[in-house]
Each structure stands twice: as structure tokens, then as C-alpha cells.
């Protein structure tokens, strides 16, 4: 739904999008492009949280001589930016394949560009592997990383507003004397952080989605700035907030589960290490 609202045509609002997708594509339409992100989410999350945690530890080591020292706000911000920057290398191809698969049956928009041989309204790709291979063959590495600039502008500040609120709310909800927050505090802090992050990141998420959807049948945009200008000129400022409701609502449970799984996994590993090396 998020991709259709941001890069598709003919959807007035979220409910209209739900009904249109169901009417035209049945329940299967809501799961298009799911397999590639599903297969890569474990690696992606491991890299993001691993980079964030290890950067924090390195900064604490450099500042205080103790990697376990509580990080300052500036350290959390810097670690978040590094995690966001690194995540783009993995996330851009995955998002591109997902969006191409989700948008390949959408009606094309009339533009001053030549149509590709594939007829709009019919699938251009047979699946995620075929999509990846086709884009790589026709557009090269640059095609696979189309929208990377917009994704950097989304994820670098987005992860700052992901990890910083989480750290703040965890600290605020943890009682004095407790070594670590309880699961309910982690769940709530993670959900709030996810909702905040996705709400702020939505404008650049719209631009990224449009850039990556571009190229299935048409090539409208020359780059990030051109996409921003064309979108604004054609649809006004409100276009950059398309899908913000879905992003925010989705961000809460997804981030709650992610942070809870992360923190519980760390506790389990630390406990195993303590039992192994008493």
C-alpha cells in the first residue's frame, strides 16, 4: 500500500488503495514483492544493529577507555548516522526489486518519454531474481542502486530519529537501580521510535519510491532533485506526505518487535557467556 500510494496513480487515500488493490489483484496483490525483503531482512537488521552497537562501543572506548560506558547523546547520533549510511548499501537493491515488482502492473503516466517495449498493465518481471537480473543487465550497477541518494537522505537522519528516541524513552521508563529496561519498556520505546522515525522519513521515502518505480515502463526522473521538483510542480507539497499514515502505523509494531528481539537476544548471549566463563 505504501508504494502504491507514493508512486502509483489513481489512489485517493489509503482505503481507496486497499479496495482498488483487492478488486484488481485479490489478496495476492498485498504480498507482491515480499519474498526478496523477507529473505534479506535478517542480514539487513543484523548489519544495522551490529554497526550501531559496535560504533557506540568504539566511541565509548575512545572517549572513556571503556567500551561498556554509557554513550553520550552525540555518540548515539553519530553511531545512528553510520548505521544509516551502511544500511543503504544493502537496502537499496532490496527496495528497488520490491518496488519494481509491486509497481509493474500499474498504469503508466503520460510523459515526454518513450515507452519501453513492455506493455503497461502486464508484468515486466517474473519474480525477484528475474527482476534483479533484468535490471542489472539493462541498467547496470547504477540501475540496481537507483534511488540511493534519496535513500541516504532518508536513512541517515531517519536512523538518528530511530535510535535517539529509543535510547531516550528506554532511559526515561527504566527505574533507578535497574541495569536494563524491562521488556514492556523496550516494546513501547521501540514502537514510539519507529513511528517518529517513519513519520519524519516519509518525504524522502516518497522520492525514493518514485525513483525506484521509475523505469518499469517509463523514465521520467533524471535524479533525486529532478524527482522532487517534478513531484512538487505536478502535485504540490502534499505529495511528500503520501503514505505517512501507513508508515507511522506500521512503524510502531515493526520497531517494537525489532528492538525487543534485539535486546532479548543480547541478554541471552550475555547470559550464555557468563555461564560459559564464570
mmCIF file of C-alpha atoms in Angstrom:
data_model
loop_
_atom_site.group_PDB
_atom_site.id
_atom_site.type_symbol
_atom_site.label_atom_id
_atom_site.label_comp_id
_atom_site.label_asym_id
_atom_site.label_seq_id
_atom_site.Cartn_x
_atom_site.Cartn_y
_atom_site.Cartn_z
ATOM 1 C CA UNK A 1 0.000 0.000 0.000
ATOM 2 C CA UNK A 2 2.801 2.402 0.883
ATOM 3 C CA UNK A 3 4.464 2.017 -2.520
ATOM 4 C CA UNK A 4 1.182 2.267 -4.441
ATOM 5 C CA UNK A 5 0.202 5.457 -2.613
ATOM 6 C CA UNK A 6 3.595 7.066 -3.060
ATOM 7 C CA UNK A 7 4.422 6.108 -6.637
ATOM 8 C CA UNK A 8 1.159 4.854 -8.130
ATOM 9 C CA UNK A 9 -1.750 6.638 -9.724
ATOM 10 C CA UNK A 10 -5.490 6.621 -9.110
ATOM 11 C CA UNK A 11 -5.473 6.056 -5.339
ATOM 12 C CA UNK A 12 -7.260 8.837 -3.498
ATOM 13 C CA UNK A 13 -6.476 7.625 0.014
ATOM 14 C CA UNK A 14 -5.479 4.538 1.989
ATOM 15 C CA UNK A 15 -8.937 2.961 1.961
ATOM 16 C CA UNK A 16 -9.302 3.575 -1.779
ATOM 17 C CA UNK A 17 -5.903 1.960 -2.308
ATOM 18 C CA UNK A 18 -6.891 -1.116 -0.265
ATOM 19 C CA UNK A 19 -10.135 -1.574 -2.171
ATOM 20 C CA UNK A 20 -8.556 -0.996 -5.582
ATOM 21 C CA UNK A 21 -5.725 -3.456 -4.991
ATOM 22 C CA UNK A 22 -8.124 -6.097 -3.667
ATOM 23 C CA UNK A 23 -10.594 -5.604 -6.510
ATOM 24 C CA UNK A 24 -7.941 -5.769 -9.245
ATOM 25 C CA UNK A 25 -5.444 -8.250 -7.785
ATOM 26 C CA UNK A 26 -7.234 -10.032 -4.913
ATOM 27 C CA UNK A 27 -5.400 -10.821 -1.661
ATOM 28 C CA UNK A 28 -2.206 -11.767 -3.549
ATOM 29 C CA UNK A 29 -1.780 -8.122 -4.534
ATOM 30 C CA UNK A 30 -0.965 -7.181 -0.937
ATOM 31 C CA UNK A 31 2.003 -9.581 -0.877
ATOM 32 C CA UNK A 32 3.726 -8.579 -4.102
ATOM 33 C CA UNK A 33 7.469 -8.163 -3.762
ATOM 34 C CA UNK A 34 7.514 -9.723 -0.292
ATOM 35 C CA UNK A 35 9.934 -12.603 -0.889
ATOM 36 C CA UNK A 36 13.121 -10.607 -1.512
ATOM 37 C CA UNK A 37 12.803 -8.368 1.601
ATOM 38 C CA UNK A 38 11.763 -11.396 3.654
ATOM 39 C CA UNK A 39 14.867 -13.301 2.585
ATOM 40 C CA UNK A 40 17.209 -10.398 3.335
ATOM 41 C CA UNK A 41 15.677 -8.801 6.449
ATOM 42 C CA UNK A 42 17.775 -10.866 8.875
ATOM 43 C CA UNK A 43 21.037 -9.795 7.213
ATOM 44 C CA UNK A 44 19.863 -6.192 6.905
ATOM 45 C CA UNK A 45 18.817 -5.880 10.557
ATOM 46 C CA UNK A 46 21.964 -7.648 11.762
ATOM 47 C CA UNK A 47 24.157 -5.203 9.855
ATOM 48 C CA UNK A 48 22.257 -2.106 11.016
ATOM 49 C CA UNK A 49 22.154 -3.049 14.701
ATOM 50 C CA UNK A 50 25.661 -4.503 14.602
ATOM 51 C CA UNK A 51 27.143 -1.332 13.100
ATOM 52 C CA UNK A 52 25.196 0.846 15.530
ATOM 53 C CA UNK A 53 26.257 -1.146 18.627
ATOM 54 C CA UNK A 54 29.894 -1.528 17.635
ATOM 55 C CA UNK A 55 30.223 2.128 16.670
ATOM 56 C CA UNK A 56 28.845 3.076 20.084
ATOM 57 C CA UNK A 57 31.317 0.763 21.789
ATOM 58 C CA UNK A 58 34.207 2.170 19.753
ATOM 59 C CA UNK A 59 33.256 5.747 20.616
ATOM 60 C CA UNK A 60 32.946 4.879 24.326
ATOM 61 C CA UNK A 61 36.352 3.213 24.170
ATOM 62 C CA UNK A 62 37.907 6.294 22.552
ATOM 63 C CA UNK A 63 36.223 8.766 24.897
ATOM 64 C CA UNK A 64 36.289 6.930 28.230
ATOM 65 C CA UNK A 65 38.587 3.963 27.764
ATOM 66 C CA UNK A 66 35.671 1.647 28.485
ATOM 67 C CA UNK A 67 33.532 0.211 25.648
ATOM 68 C CA UNK A 68 30.685 -0.561 28.098
ATOM 69 C CA UNK A 69 30.447 3.053 29.285
ATOM 70 C CA UNK A 70 27.022 4.654 28.698
ATOM 71 C CA UNK A 71 27.252 6.593 25.404
ATOM 72 C CA UNK A 72 26.621 10.330 25.207
ATOM 73 C CA UNK A 73 23.835 11.680 23.010
ATOM 74 C CA UNK A 74 26.383 12.794 20.414
ATOM 75 C CA UNK A 75 27.784 9.254 20.281
ATOM 76 C CA UNK A 76 24.309 7.784 19.766
ATOM 77 C CA UNK A 77 23.691 10.281 16.953
ATOM 78 C CA UNK A 78 27.000 9.519 15.244
ATOM 79 C CA UNK A 79 26.508 5.749 15.566
ATOM 80 C CA UNK A 80 22.997 6.144 14.115
ATOM 81 C CA UNK A 81 24.330 8.086 11.122
ATOM 82 C CA UNK A 82 26.986 5.457 10.441
ATOM 83 C CA UNK A 83 24.371 2.680 10.649
ATOM 84 C CA UNK A 84 22.089 4.583 8.264
ATOM 85 C CA UNK A 85 24.906 5.141 5.791
ATOM 86 C CA UNK A 86 25.976 1.487 5.782
ATOM 87 C CA UNK A 87 22.391 0.231 5.548
ATOM 88 C CA UNK A 88 21.896 1.908 2.174
ATOM 89 C CA UNK A 89 24.373 -0.456 0.520
ATOM 90 C CA UNK A 90 22.175 -3.437 1.375
ATOM 91 C CA UNK A 91 18.779 -1.789 1.419
ATOM 92 C CA UNK A 92 18.778 -0.016 -1.957
ATOM 93 C CA UNK A 93 18.809 -3.133 -4.212
ATOM 94 C CA UNK A 94 16.276 -4.895 -1.975
ATOM 95 C CA UNK A 95 13.887 -1.936 -2.048
ATOM 96 C CA UNK A 96 14.329 -1.497 -5.786
ATOM 97 C CA UNK A 97 13.355 -5.102 -6.538
ATOM 98 C CA UNK A 98 10.402 -4.919 -4.134
ATOM 99 C CA UNK A 99 9.093 -1.686 -5.645
ATOM 100 C CA UNK A 100 9.581 -2.811 -9.257
ATOM 101 C CA UNK A 101 7.589 -5.978 -8.548
ATOM 102 C CA UNK A 102 4.857 -4.030 -6.763
ATOM 103 C CA UNK A 103 4.523 -1.388 -9.468
ATOM 104 C CA UNK A 104 4.939 -3.404 -12.661
ATOM 105 C CA UNK A 105 1.216 -3.726 -13.376
ATOM 106 C CA UNK A 106 0.391 -0.083 -12.687
ATOM 107 C CA UNK A 107 -0.968 2.139 -15.466
ATOM 108 C CA UNK A 108 1.764 4.355 -16.840
ATOM 109 C CA UNK A 109 1.626 8.137 -16.740
ATOM 110 C CA UNK A 110 1.786 10.021 -19.993
ATOM 111 C CA UNK A 111 5.143 11.734 -20.175
ATOM 112 C CA UNK A 112 7.600 13.168 -22.648
ATOM 113 C CA UNK A 113 9.486 9.905 -22.763
ATOM 114 C CA UNK A 114 9.414 6.828 -24.962
ATOM 115 C CA UNK A 115 7.690 3.731 -23.718
ATOM 116 C CA UNK A 116 9.770 0.653 -23.201
ATOM 117 C CA UNK A 117 8.849 -2.458 -25.204
ATOM 118 C CA UNK A 118 6.965 -3.982 -22.272
ATOM 119 C CA UNK A 119 3.278 -3.112 -22.368
ATOM 120 C CA UNK A 120 1.972 -1.296 -19.251
ATOM 121 C CA UNK A 121 -0.562 -3.354 -17.350
ATOM 122 C CA UNK A 122 1.302 -6.609 -17.934
ATOM 123 C CA UNK A 123 4.076 -7.976 -15.699
ATOM 124 C CA UNK A 124 7.552 -6.906 -16.719
ATOM 125 C CA UNK A 125 9.289 -9.290 -14.292
ATOM 126 C CA UNK A 126 8.663 -12.945 -13.491
ATOM 127 C CA UNK A 127 9.957 -12.753 -9.930
ATOM 128 C CA UNK A 128 12.627 -11.167 -7.694
ATOM 129 C CA UNK A 129 15.606 -12.977 -9.257
ATOM 130 C CA UNK A 130 14.407 -12.219 -12.788
ATOM 131 C CA UNK A 131 13.812 -8.594 -11.789
ATOM 132 C CA UNK A 132 17.296 -8.223 -10.276
ATOM 133 C CA UNK A 133 18.953 -9.866 -13.268
ATOM 134 C CA UNK A 134 16.961 -7.820 -15.785
ATOM 135 C CA UNK A 135 17.734 -4.501 -14.112
ATOM 136 C CA UNK A 136 21.404 -5.430 -13.801
ATOM 137 C CA UNK A 137 21.637 -6.409 -17.483
ATOM 138 C CA UNK A 138 19.769 -3.383 -18.843
ATOM 139 C CA UNK A 139 20.776 -0.661 -16.400
ATOM 140 C CA UNK A 140 23.974 -1.940 -14.796
ATOM 141 C CA UNK A 141 25.077 -1.348 -11.201
ATOM 142 C CA UNK A 142 23.713 2.207 -11.399
ATOM 143 C CA UNK A 143 20.261 0.753 -12.083
ATOM 144 C CA UNK A 144 20.440 -1.579 -9.089
ATOM 145 C CA UNK A 145 21.349 1.389 -6.888
ATOM 146 C CA UNK A 146 18.798 3.765 -8.396
ATOM 147 C CA UNK A 147 17.380 5.980 -5.661
ATOM 148 C CA UNK A 148 20.441 5.569 -3.425
ATOM 149 C CA UNK A 149 20.806 9.334 -2.952
ATOM 150 C CA UNK A 150 17.212 9.657 -1.782
ATOM 151 C CA UNK A 151 17.649 6.629 0.457
ATOM 152 C CA UNK A 152 20.724 8.202 2.062
ATOM 153 C CA UNK A 153 18.728 11.371 2.718
ATOM 154 C CA UNK A 154 16.000 9.194 4.220
ATOM 155 C CA UNK A 155 18.019 6.727 6.290
ATOM 156 C CA UNK A 156 20.857 8.812 7.741
ATOM 157 C CA UNK A 157 18.551 11.269 9.554
ATOM 158 C CA UNK A 158 15.900 8.559 9.829
ATOM 159 C CA UNK A 159 18.105 6.293 11.925
ATOM 160 C CA UNK A 160 19.087 9.234 14.126
ATOM 161 C CA UNK A 161 15.396 9.687 14.866
ATOM 162 C CA UNK A 162 15.124 5.930 15.358
ATOM 163 C CA UNK A 163 17.884 5.176 17.847
ATOM 164 C CA UNK A 164 17.934 8.502 19.738
ATOM 165 C CA UNK A 165 14.215 8.428 20.741
ATOM 166 C CA UNK A 166 14.583 4.739 21.600
ATOM 167 C CA UNK A 167 17.551 5.447 23.878
ATOM 168 C CA UNK A 168 15.746 8.398 25.454
ATOM 169 C CA UNK A 169 12.447 6.585 26.114
ATOM 170 C CA UNK A 170 14.232 3.483 27.424
ATOM 171 C CA UNK A 171 16.190 5.621 29.870
ATOM 172 C CA UNK A 172 13.078 7.549 30.879
ATOM 173 C CA UNK A 173 10.976 4.438 31.501
ATOM 174 C CA UNK A 174 13.678 2.463 33.338
ATOM 175 C CA UNK A 175 13.588 2.710 37.119
ATOM 176 C CA UNK A 176 16.661 3.843 39.030
ATOM 177 C CA UNK A 177 18.821 0.932 40.044
ATOM 178 C CA UNK A 178 17.788 -1.259 37.117
ATOM 179 C CA UNK A 179 20.631 -2.405 34.903
ATOM 180 C CA UNK A 180 18.489 -2.707 31.776
ATOM 181 C CA UNK A 181 14.938 -1.812 30.743
ATOM 182 C CA UNK A 182 12.172 -4.368 31.121
ATOM 183 C CA UNK A 183 10.505 -5.903 28.032
ATOM 184 C CA UNK A 184 7.442 -3.649 28.212
ATOM 185 C CA UNK A 185 9.642 -0.539 28.265
ATOM 186 C CA UNK A 186 11.626 -1.846 25.304
ATOM 187 C CA UNK A 187 8.428 -2.623 23.395
ATOM 188 C CA UNK A 188 6.958 0.835 23.996
ATOM 189 C CA UNK A 189 10.195 2.746 23.355
ATOM 190 C CA UNK A 190 10.843 0.797 20.159
ATOM 191 C CA UNK A 191 7.327 1.437 18.873
ATOM 192 C CA UNK A 192 7.425 5.162 19.574
ATOM 193 C CA UNK A 193 10.872 5.451 17.991
ATOM 194 C CA UNK A 194 9.703 3.610 14.879
ATOM 195 C CA UNK A 195 6.613 5.792 14.494
ATOM 196 C CA UNK A 196 8.632 9.003 14.883
ATOM 197 C CA UNK A 197 11.344 7.859 12.500
ATOM 198 C CA UNK A 198 8.977 6.813 9.713
ATOM 199 C CA UNK A 199 6.841 9.946 10.044
ATOM 200 C CA UNK A 200 9.905 12.169 9.581
ATOM 201 C CA UNK A 201 11.370 9.982 6.821
ATOM 202 C CA UNK A 202 8.191 9.867 4.706
ATOM 203 C CA UNK A 203 9.001 12.823 2.358
ATOM 204 C CA UNK A 204 12.265 11.266 1.193
ATOM 205 C CA UNK A 205 10.623 7.834 1.201
ATOM 206 C CA UNK A 206 8.169 9.178 -1.393
ATOM 207 C CA UNK A 207 11.044 10.427 -3.545
ATOM 208 C CA UNK A 208 12.912 7.131 -3.217
ATOM 209 C CA UNK A 209 9.828 5.099 -4.128
ATOM 210 C CA UNK A 210 9.178 7.224 -7.207
ATOM 211 C CA UNK A 211 12.762 6.994 -8.392
ATOM 212 C CA UNK A 212 12.873 3.225 -7.978
ATOM 213 C CA UNK A 213 9.444 2.659 -9.539
ATOM 214 C CA UNK A 214 10.536 4.819 -12.462
ATOM 215 C CA UNK A 215 11.976 2.603 -15.157
ATOM 216 C CA UNK A 216 9.425 -0.187 -15.228
ATOM 217 C CA UNK A 217 7.786 1.369 -18.291
ATOM 218 C CA UNK A 218 8.900 4.997 -18.279
ATOM 219 C CA UNK A 219 11.944 7.030 -17.343
ATOM 220 C CA UNK A 220 10.575 10.301 -16.012
ATOM 221 C CA UNK A 221 13.176 11.405 -13.474
ATOM 222 C CA UNK A 222 16.813 12.297 -14.032
ATOM 223 C CA UNK A 223 17.701 12.114 -10.354
ATOM 224 C CA UNK A 224 16.679 12.965 -6.801
ATOM 225 C CA UNK A 225 16.405 16.727 -7.276
ATOM 226 C CA UNK A 226 14.508 16.346 -10.555
ATOM 227 C CA UNK A 227 12.065 13.960 -8.868
ATOM 228 C CA UNK A 228 11.490 16.420 -6.017
ATOM 229 C CA UNK A 229 10.899 19.330 -8.415
ATOM 230 C CA UNK A 230 8.600 17.411 -10.782
ATOM 231 C CA UNK A 231 6.587 15.939 -7.916
ATOM 232 C CA UNK A 232 6.153 19.357 -6.295
ATOM 233 C CA UNK A 233 5.266 21.121 -9.533
ATOM 234 C CA UNK A 234 2.695 18.499 -10.534
ATOM 235 C CA UNK A 235 1.105 17.664 -7.170
ATOM 236 C CA UNK A 236 2.145 20.270 -4.630
ATOM 237 C CA UNK A 237 3.671 19.916 -1.187
ATOM 238 C CA UNK A 238 1.137 17.319 -0.041
ATOM 239 C CA UNK A 239 2.687 14.708 -2.350
ATOM 240 C CA UNK A 240 5.641 14.327 0.029
ATOM 241 C CA UNK A 241 3.338 13.102 2.786
ATOM 242 C CA UNK A 242 1.715 10.306 0.835
ATOM 243 C CA UNK A 243 1.700 7.104 2.841
ATOM 244 C CA UNK A 244 2.604 8.831 6.116
ATOM 245 C CA UNK A 245 -0.297 7.160 7.948
ATOM 246 C CA UNK A 246 0.708 3.687 6.802
ATOM 247 C CA UNK A 247 4.382 4.364 7.541
ATOM 248 C CA UNK A 248 3.630 5.583 11.061
ATOM 249 C CA UNK A 249 1.120 2.864 11.941
ATOM 250 C CA UNK A 250 3.363 0.151 10.500
ATOM 251 C CA UNK A 251 6.462 1.598 12.166
ATOM 252 C CA UNK A 252 5.160 1.046 15.701
ATOM 253 C CA UNK A 253 4.663 -2.760 15.789
ATOM 254 C CA UNK A 254 7.580 -3.500 13.455
ATOM 255 C CA UNK A 255 10.038 -1.452 15.512
ATOM 256 C CA UNK A 256 8.636 -2.757 18.797
ATOM 257 C CA UNK A 257 9.266 -6.335 17.691
ATOM 258 C CA UNK A 258 12.686 -5.488 16.244
ATOM 259 C CA UNK A 259 14.020 -3.768 19.357
ATOM 260 C CA UNK A 260 12.508 -6.358 21.676
ATOM 261 C CA UNK A 261 14.102 -9.183 19.692
ATOM 262 C CA UNK A 262 17.415 -7.336 19.638
ATOM 263 C CA UNK A 263 17.537 -6.631 23.367
ATOM 264 C CA UNK A 264 16.376 -10.116 24.387
ATOM 265 C CA UNK A 265 18.941 -11.691 22.058
ATOM 266 C CA UNK A 266 21.714 -9.602 23.598
ATOM 267 C CA UNK A 267 20.633 -10.603 27.110
ATOM 268 C CA UNK A 268 20.551 -14.279 26.142
ATOM 269 C CA UNK A 269 24.028 -14.141 24.597
ATOM 270 C CA UNK A 270 25.457 -12.287 27.583
ATOM 271 C CA UNK A 271 23.925 -14.854 29.930
ATOM 272 C CA UNK A 272 25.426 -17.714 27.916
ATOM 273 C CA UNK A 273 28.830 -16.048 28.022
ATOM 274 C CA UNK A 274 28.583 -15.599 31.791
ATOM 275 C CA UNK A 275 27.635 -19.241 32.293
ATOM 276 C CA UNK A 276 30.441 -20.399 29.988
ATOM 277 C CA UNK A 277 33.059 -18.138 31.570
ATOM 278 C CA UNK A 278 32.043 -17.691 35.234
#
